[in-house]
Amino acid sequence: MIDAVVIGAGPNGLSAAIVLAQAGLKVVVFESNRTAGGGVRSAELTLPGFTHDVCSAVHPFGIASPFWQTLPLSAHGLEWIQPDVMIAHPLEGGRAASAERSLDTTAAALGRDGEAYKRLVGGLVRDWPRVSRAVLGPLTIPRHPISLAKLGLHALRSIQGLSTSAFRDEPARALLAGSAAHGMLPLDRALTAGVGLTMTALSHIAGWPIPRGGAQSITTALVKHLATLGGEVFTNSPVNDVDKLPPAKIVLCDLSPRPLLRIAGHKFPRGYRKKLERYRYGMGVFKVDWALDAPIPWTSEACRRAGTIHVGGTLAEIAASERDAWSGRISDRPFVLMSQPTVFDPTRAPAGKHVAWGYCHVPTGSTTSMLDRIEQQIERFAPGFRDRVLARSVMTPRDLELNNANYVGGDIAAGVVDLRQFFFRPTWRNYATPVKGLYICSASTPPGVGVHGMCGYYAAKLALSGLGLSRS
Ligand SMILES: Cc1cc2nc3c(=O)[nH]c(=O)nc-3n(C[C@H](O)[C@H](O)[C@H](O)COP(=O)(O)OP(=O)(O)OC[C@H]3O[C@@H](n4cnc5c(N)ncnc54)[C@H](O)[C@@H]3O)c2cc1C
């Protein structure tokens, strides 16, 4: 007898399944792909012996996840590796801004902007224990309204506005802008400052770690832990219609609105269906994985020691690139988010060889190849990079969507995260739907994009309370 079905074995689906299984329910997870993990998987995408991350690579939210911190994931093989430098941001002339684990070291390297950095980013680091619940959860009455109001004051601004008013020099401005660009919005939009501050502060709070062996280790640990609680994951098992599922008290969908409508749209009242149809997806992603003969020859020493490298130059250049992708134009100098895991984890490539991971934002559904433009950007700061490439794997927005129905048009955030869709994600009901027992638990619910499992955690808690079981 099954109590609960979860559709989709992404980090949120698996986290939801664990919460339900912890409450003593018999849970099964149906996953359409041939492997579990959704946006958290690794594979030999280029050459034998080279392990690439298919989607997520660096996990500041994963290590900071309040739910995962309660799970014995290390007993199931998950080991976080902290790079020497969390984020490096190369600039012309061999310079780079960087976020190290230490707030003080980072601030000191920013010269006359160091004090402002400590005030802004350091303020959030200090307040994190009081605001993390609000940042990594749904909208509720705040337990610490003053700390939250302080964060909100800055967070609701645009990163362009905040960076140019708070900092005098390019390194600090570019560093914050690079982090803000993860939010997939033009950098003059409200809330981009919140993304930039939170992402940067996480490098001092929990770090920007990579899992040993690749992102797959996170999924493997979650699946193994679920199994100890009696939960089962069935791969190669797409759900095409919720009415065809085995009978269960609860169904949780690790789906964004578009694929949800395909399998459950007929069950919803018209008003709710319309709301889901109006849910907005944003820009797409063009991704490249490289097998390399040697480490990337960055000119800057900080870049050679970093786990994540933000390649795109100045705040103005990054803003232009993000504006282009948002407005449907191809940027000739795209902002590229990169990771070089084998600098810290040699298990992922043959001896002396390396892998690298990178992507840029593109117009939704774009079919233009960005490979040459991305590599030109890397060559700007690491001359000779191309000579080290042994093989490449490319994923267009279409490939990403074919791989995972949640990423409509290649939008890896499963929906625009602007002010409206931050709070009403995907509708004001968040995890609940008008159908009794049917819930949404994907990154299209709060707190949204990122590998942390908190959407699944909160959705499952709500589902349990619907059964009259504890929510605490
Ligand atoms: C290229 C890329 C890079 C990223 N980089 C990072 C990063 O470095 N750090 C980070 O924190 N985040 C990153 N992300 C985002 C992160 O991967 C996602 O936010 C996260 O995976 C969302 O988790 P989820 O459980 O909501 O959904 P998903 O991970 O999308 O999982 C949903 C699952 O549902 C399955 N599914 C869909 N439809 C059906 C169906 N009808 N029946 C059965 N199964 C179905 C899918 O196959 C998938 O396995 C990245 C994403 C991408 C694509």
XYZ file of C-alpha atoms and ligand atoms in Angstrom:
525
model
C 0.000 0.000 0.000
C 1.484 3.368 -1.092
C 0.811 6.499 0.988
C 2.531 9.108 -1.139
C 3.809 9.509 -4.696
C 6.461 12.029 -5.672
C 6.769 12.867 -9.375
C 10.363 13.778 -10.226
C 13.588 12.827 -8.450
C 15.281 16.238 -8.394
C 16.732 17.487 -5.090
C 13.331 18.871 -4.083
C 11.426 15.717 -5.006
C 13.904 13.554 -3.089
C 13.837 15.899 -0.073
C 10.034 15.856 -0.043
C 10.102 12.050 -0.217
C 12.501 11.920 2.753
C 10.282 14.201 4.889
C 7.251 12.013 4.144
C 9.166 8.784 4.780
C 10.495 10.209 8.062
C 6.850 10.643 9.096
C 6.319 6.919 8.533
C 4.615 7.083 5.115
C 5.319 4.569 2.352
C 6.710 6.749 -0.464
C 7.531 6.040 -4.096
C 9.237 8.460 -6.496
C 8.668 8.243 -10.263
C 11.419 9.791 -12.384
C 11.185 10.098 -16.162
C 14.936 10.153 -16.742
C 17.044 7.009 -16.701
C 18.916 8.328 -13.646
C 17.693 10.165 -10.542
C 18.810 13.691 -9.681
C 17.176 16.131 -12.108
C 19.433 19.191 -12.024
C 21.969 17.354 -9.809
C 23.698 14.655 -11.838
C 27.144 13.822 -13.201
C 28.152 11.911 -16.316
C 31.032 11.291 -18.718
C 29.826 13.903 -21.189
C 33.074 14.191 -23.168
C 35.638 11.377 -22.871
C 35.891 8.192 -20.774
C 37.234 8.940 -17.292
C 36.145 12.612 -17.299
C 33.213 13.181 -14.897
C 31.189 16.293 -15.702
C 28.250 17.839 -13.873
C 25.271 17.747 -16.203
C 23.608 20.708 -14.441
C 24.578 22.058 -10.990
C 28.254 22.135 -10.039
C 28.787 24.452 -7.053
C 26.586 24.256 -3.977
C 26.513 27.188 -1.532
C 22.821 26.520 -0.857
C 23.350 22.776 -0.553
C 25.830 23.045 2.301
C 23.722 25.784 3.944
C 20.432 23.871 3.582
C 18.832 23.725 7.041
C 17.084 20.453 6.109
C 20.092 18.661 4.650
C 22.136 19.648 7.696
C 19.834 17.346 9.695
C 20.386 14.347 7.378
C 23.258 11.822 7.597
C 24.348 12.531 4.011
C 28.059 12.204 4.788
C 27.413 8.655 6.017
C 26.143 7.999 2.480
C 29.306 9.326 0.867
C 28.663 13.069 0.454
C 31.868 15.015 1.050
C 31.967 18.784 0.499
C 35.253 20.191 -0.805
C 35.872 23.885 -0.089
C 38.075 25.546 -2.738
C 40.856 27.903 -1.573
C 39.012 30.815 -3.190
C 35.211 30.682 -3.390
C 34.654 33.100 -6.294
C 37.255 34.756 -8.495
C 36.346 37.505 -10.923
C 39.089 38.339 -13.451
C 39.485 41.874 -14.738
C 41.738 43.333 -17.429
C 45.459 43.611 -16.702
C 45.743 40.304 -14.849
C 43.828 41.649 -11.832
C 40.968 39.800 -10.152
C 38.476 40.417 -7.394
C 37.807 37.433 -5.210
C 35.640 36.207 -2.365
C 37.589 34.049 0.045
C 36.129 32.137 2.961
C 37.306 34.877 5.325
C 35.286 38.097 5.215
C 38.232 40.116 6.525
C 40.700 38.805 3.914
C 38.177 39.494 1.169
C 37.457 43.012 2.411
C 41.169 43.812 2.855
C 41.860 42.946 -0.800
C 39.164 45.401 -1.914
C 41.219 48.389 -0.710
C 39.160 51.529 -0.128
C 35.912 49.568 -0.748
C 36.761 47.095 2.016
C 34.809 48.902 4.752
C 31.692 49.224 2.603
C 31.983 45.514 1.734
C 32.177 44.627 5.430
C 29.134 46.761 6.176
C 26.999 45.359 3.351
C 28.067 41.729 2.944
C 29.376 41.405 6.512
C 26.051 42.712 7.821
C 24.236 39.842 6.144
C 26.842 37.334 7.351
C 26.231 38.483 10.943
C 22.437 38.455 10.545
C 22.348 35.075 8.747
C 21.211 33.002 11.761
C 18.224 35.368 12.079
C 17.330 35.742 8.372
C 18.225 32.345 6.864
C 14.746 30.980 7.576
C 13.220 33.808 5.556
C 15.775 33.541 2.716
C 15.460 29.747 2.453
C 11.735 29.412 3.064
C 8.268 30.658 2.203
C 6.859 34.031 3.192
C 5.803 33.913 6.847
C 5.510 36.352 9.739
C 9.203 37.071 10.419
C 10.698 35.974 13.726
C 13.355 38.680 13.469
C 11.651 41.607 11.722
C 14.458 44.106 12.334
C 17.190 41.930 10.824
C 14.895 41.082 7.924
C 13.988 44.721 7.357
C 17.720 45.579 7.261
C 18.281 42.908 4.608
C 15.149 43.933 2.706
C 16.275 47.550 2.525
C 19.281 46.550 0.406
C 17.909 43.334 -1.110
C 14.977 44.952 -2.863
C 17.305 47.275 -4.797
C 19.027 46.617 -8.109
C 22.644 45.482 -7.913
C 23.579 48.215 -10.378
C 22.139 50.836 -8.037
C 23.583 49.316 -4.882
C 27.067 48.590 -6.260
C 27.576 51.972 -7.860
C 26.394 53.851 -4.772
C 28.217 51.690 -2.198
C 31.548 51.039 -3.950
C 34.032 53.333 -5.656
C 36.153 50.830 -7.589
C 35.529 48.179 -10.194
C 36.651 45.042 -8.317
C 33.958 45.286 -5.599
C 31.311 46.357 -8.102
C 32.109 43.510 -10.494
C 32.331 40.923 -7.698
C 28.798 41.681 -6.480
C 27.444 41.973 -10.025
C 28.812 38.531 -10.941
C 27.028 36.953 -7.989
C 23.830 38.862 -8.755
C 23.805 37.613 -12.342
C 23.031 34.096 -11.026
C 19.508 35.455 -10.538
C 18.910 35.567 -14.311
C 17.431 39.078 -14.352
C 18.756 42.310 -15.868
C 20.980 43.897 -13.243
C 18.940 47.100 -13.044
C 15.948 45.152 -11.696
C 14.692 45.147 -8.115
C 15.832 42.127 -6.084
C 19.092 41.607 -8.009
C 20.912 43.215 -5.061
C 19.360 40.579 -2.786
C 20.714 37.797 -5.007
C 24.162 39.411 -5.205
C 24.415 40.009 -1.460
C 23.121 36.564 -0.479
C 25.292 34.652 -2.939
C 28.412 36.618 -1.977
C 27.692 36.380 1.758
C 27.310 32.602 1.456
C 30.985 32.366 0.549
C 31.731 33.590 4.101
C 28.842 31.748 5.797
C 29.039 28.217 4.438
C 31.367 28.417 1.435
C 30.803 27.587 -2.238
C 31.752 23.890 -2.100
C 31.833 21.152 -4.713
C 30.915 17.577 -3.816
C 33.760 15.057 -4.170
C 33.077 12.948 -7.260
C 30.628 15.483 -8.693
C 27.071 16.696 -8.051
C 25.869 13.115 -8.435
C 27.196 12.418 -4.919
C 24.427 14.640 -3.503
C 21.732 12.697 -5.345
C 23.263 9.336 -4.491
C 23.326 10.262 -0.779
C 19.693 11.455 -0.850
C 18.509 8.301 -2.660
C 20.446 6.057 -0.260
C 19.043 7.848 2.771
C 15.517 7.610 1.368
C 16.022 3.860 0.922
C 16.919 3.465 4.616
C 13.499 4.993 5.388
C 11.747 2.523 3.069
C 11.293 4.940 0.135
C 11.844 3.788 -3.447
C 12.845 5.619 -6.628
C 11.700 4.262 -10.006
C 13.683 5.711 -12.914
C 12.605 5.499 -16.591
C 9.097 6.099 -15.245
C 7.558 9.238 -16.744
C 4.164 10.224 -15.378
C 1.925 11.381 -18.217
C -1.349 11.735 -16.321
C -1.821 12.014 -12.555
C -5.039 9.977 -12.889
C -2.954 6.950 -13.899
C -0.904 6.911 -10.677
C -1.377 4.169 -8.114
C -3.824 5.282 -5.385
C -2.137 7.459 -2.725
C -3.149 10.004 -0.089
C -0.611 12.559 -1.288
C 0.937 13.389 -4.664
C 3.840 15.846 -4.743
C 5.021 17.192 -8.096
C 8.661 18.207 -8.526
C 7.497 20.069 -11.604
C 7.371 23.631 -12.864
C 3.926 24.877 -13.988
C 4.181 24.012 -17.711
C 4.906 20.264 -17.246
C 2.500 20.210 -14.284
C -0.299 21.479 -16.516
C 0.440 18.705 -19.011
C -0.164 15.925 -16.510
C -2.661 17.508 -14.080
C -4.150 20.541 -15.853
C -7.492 18.784 -16.388
C -7.950 18.483 -12.621
C -7.645 22.200 -11.839
C -10.432 24.788 -11.797
C -10.159 27.266 -14.673
C -8.923 30.168 -12.531
C -5.994 28.227 -11.120
C -5.139 26.775 -14.532
C -5.026 30.297 -15.989
C -2.688 31.426 -13.204
C -0.305 28.568 -13.960
C -0.500 29.331 -17.685
C 0.479 32.927 -16.951
C 3.531 31.877 -14.926
C 6.563 33.401 -16.652
C 9.770 31.635 -17.663
C 12.895 33.684 -18.259
C 16.099 33.536 -20.229
C 17.741 30.277 -21.190
C 21.179 28.811 -20.709
C 23.845 27.660 -23.174
C 26.236 25.270 -21.439
C 29.664 23.870 -22.309
C 31.704 21.139 -20.607
C 35.361 20.756 -21.430
C 37.841 17.916 -21.043
C 41.257 19.568 -20.649
C 44.842 18.467 -21.017
C 45.956 20.766 -18.163
C 44.457 23.331 -15.748
C 43.011 26.529 -17.237
C 45.933 28.996 -17.714
C 44.347 31.951 -15.897
C 46.575 35.010 -15.804
C 45.369 35.839 -12.315
C 46.604 33.722 -9.448
C 43.242 34.025 -7.585
C 41.474 32.441 -10.554
C 43.853 29.487 -10.537
C 42.884 28.812 -6.870
C 39.106 29.344 -7.266
C 36.249 26.864 -7.460
C 33.980 29.303 -9.300
C 35.111 31.942 -11.777
C 32.833 34.723 -13.032
C 34.085 35.613 -16.503
C 32.705 38.779 -18.002
C 34.743 41.802 -16.942
C 33.225 44.930 -15.474
C 29.828 45.576 -13.920
C 28.819 47.472 -17.077
C 29.846 44.557 -19.325
C 27.956 42.004 -17.234
C 24.893 44.234 -17.102
C 24.971 44.601 -20.893
C 25.274 40.840 -21.398
C 22.360 40.065 -19.064
C 20.250 42.830 -20.609
C 20.895 41.368 -24.083
C 19.868 37.832 -23.114
C 16.748 39.130 -21.341
C 15.748 41.250 -24.341
C 16.185 38.493 -26.925
C 19.586 39.564 -28.266
C 22.775 37.516 -28.563
C 25.606 39.039 -26.568
C 29.003 39.067 -28.271
C 30.670 39.234 -24.855
C 28.503 36.951 -22.711
C 28.892 36.727 -18.955
C 30.186 33.181 -18.321
C 29.784 31.307 -15.023
C 32.561 28.721 -14.698
C 33.745 25.986 -12.389
C 37.027 23.998 -12.444
C 36.376 21.141 -9.991
C 39.413 19.005 -10.796
C 41.737 21.659 -9.351
C 40.403 20.392 -5.997
C 39.070 16.935 -6.839
C 41.440 14.825 -8.964
C 39.015 11.847 -8.838
C 37.061 13.365 -11.716
C 39.623 13.046 -14.520
C 42.595 10.855 -15.497
C 45.882 11.809 -13.780
C 46.978 15.337 -14.685
C 43.873 16.015 -16.794
C 40.968 18.328 -15.931
C 37.316 19.125 -16.496
C 35.703 22.558 -16.666
C 32.051 23.597 -16.644
C 30.590 26.857 -17.883
C 27.451 28.490 -19.145
C 26.030 31.822 -20.195
C 22.525 33.216 -20.337
C 20.850 33.453 -23.730
C 17.409 34.459 -25.000
C 14.733 31.923 -24.153
C 14.853 28.947 -26.503
C 17.802 30.438 -28.455
C 19.377 28.142 -31.046
C 22.517 30.260 -31.613
C 25.783 28.547 -30.714
C 27.614 30.517 -28.019
C 30.643 28.200 -27.968
C 33.024 30.539 -29.784
C 31.878 33.619 -27.833
C 32.226 31.790 -24.505
C 35.723 30.576 -25.358
C 36.755 34.055 -26.516
C 35.695 35.414 -23.122
C 37.798 32.771 -21.344
C 40.769 33.498 -23.647
C 40.613 37.164 -22.562
C 41.623 36.153 -19.044
C 43.315 32.800 -19.730
C 45.250 33.069 -23.005
C 46.027 29.627 -24.410
C 42.873 28.032 -22.960
C 41.785 26.604 -26.301
C 45.104 24.809 -26.788
C 44.309 22.741 -23.692
C 40.906 21.510 -24.830
C 40.722 17.764 -25.518
C 36.951 17.560 -26.056
C 33.782 19.581 -25.579
C 30.127 18.862 -24.879
C 27.540 21.525 -25.634
C 23.960 21.892 -24.366
C 21.546 24.380 -25.917
C 18.397 25.620 -24.171
C 16.478 23.036 -26.189
C 18.771 20.222 -24.990
C 18.255 21.330 -21.389
C 14.482 21.291 -21.791
C 14.553 17.898 -23.528
C 16.606 16.593 -20.609
C 14.253 18.053 -18.019
C 10.752 19.362 -18.764
C 11.027 21.872 -15.891
C 13.556 24.037 -17.775
C 11.174 25.622 -20.282
C 13.130 27.454 -23.000
C 16.325 26.523 -21.123
C 15.324 28.535 -18.031
C 17.252 26.676 -15.335
C 15.572 28.729 -12.581
C 12.208 27.075 -13.412
C 10.631 30.512 -13.765
C 11.590 34.171 -13.514
C 12.523 35.236 -9.982
C 11.322 38.825 -9.987
C 9.466 40.480 -7.123
C 6.092 39.025 -8.102
C 7.229 35.461 -8.713
C 9.455 35.555 -5.647
C 6.419 35.820 -3.369
C 3.689 34.277 -5.552
C 5.620 31.250 -6.687
C 3.966 29.792 -8.736
C 0.736 31.343 -7.319
C -0.208 32.808 -3.920
C -0.929 29.244 -2.792
C 2.780 28.338 -3.225
C 2.955 24.551 -2.596
C -0.793 23.871 -2.417
C -3.148 23.413 -5.365
C -6.959 23.482 -5.355
C -6.912 19.656 -5.643
C -6.928 17.946 -2.266
C -3.727 15.992 -1.675
C -1.932 17.384 -4.766
C 1.078 19.628 -4.102
C 3.942 21.286 -5.991
C 7.435 20.882 -4.526
C 9.788 22.094 -7.285
C 12.024 25.162 -7.591
C 8.907 26.911 -8.926
C 7.874 27.233 -5.255
C 9.709 29.173 -2.474
C 12.577 29.535 -1.894
C 13.136 28.827 -5.605
C 16.139 27.951 -7.730
C 19.188 26.234 -6.271
C 20.182 22.885 -4.884
C 18.944 22.912 -1.290
C 15.829 20.739 -1.114
C 13.947 23.380 0.892
C 11.034 23.614 -1.589
C 10.516 19.867 -1.159
C 10.882 20.121 2.606
C 8.205 22.814 3.009
C 5.815 21.209 0.495
C 6.032 17.862 2.281
C 5.474 19.486 5.696
C 2.341 21.152 4.328
C 1.146 17.847 2.846
C 1.668 16.143 6.212
C -0.353 18.832 7.962
C -3.115 18.219 5.385
C -3.214 14.634 6.649
C -3.408 15.881 10.204
C 0.225 14.928 10.875
C 2.611 17.320 12.584
C 4.194 20.239 10.672
C 6.861 21.056 13.222
C 22.952 23.922 -16.337
C 22.511 24.120 -14.909
C 23.407 24.596 -13.974
C 23.013 24.793 -12.650
N 23.956 25.159 -11.731
C 23.615 25.209 -10.420
C 24.620 25.346 -9.431
O 25.820 25.349 -9.721
N 24.220 25.423 -8.127
C 22.901 25.344 -7.762
O 22.585 25.433 -6.562
N 21.932 25.185 -8.699
C 22.254 25.085 -10.004
N 21.300 24.838 -10.949
C 19.875 24.833 -10.553
C 19.455 23.535 -9.885
O 19.940 22.438 -10.602
C 17.934 23.495 -9.791
O 17.463 24.676 -9.157
C 17.464 22.294 -8.993
O 17.899 21.098 -9.578
C 15.947 22.292 -8.910
O 15.554 21.133 -8.239
P 14.096 20.506 -8.379
O 14.069 19.300 -7.537
O 13.105 21.572 -8.141
O 13.910 20.123 -9.914
P 14.819 19.346 -10.929
O 16.183 19.188 -10.434
O 14.606 20.050 -12.213
O 14.165 17.890 -10.980
C 12.911 17.638 -11.532
C 12.862 16.175 -11.925
O 11.542 15.846 -12.383
C 11.659 14.961 -13.497
N 10.412 15.010 -14.253
C 9.935 16.045 -15.004
N 8.751 15.709 -15.536
C 8.454 14.455 -15.107
C 7.360 13.565 -15.308
N 6.295 13.900 -16.057
N 7.404 12.338 -14.726
C 8.437 11.968 -13.946
N 9.517 12.785 -13.724
C 9.512 14.011 -14.288
C 12.852 15.521 -14.242
O 13.398 14.562 -15.132
C 13.791 15.840 -13.077
O 14.566 14.722 -12.732
C 21.666 24.573 -12.275
C 20.757 24.073 -13.209
C 21.167 23.819 -14.510
C 20.216 23.205 -15.497
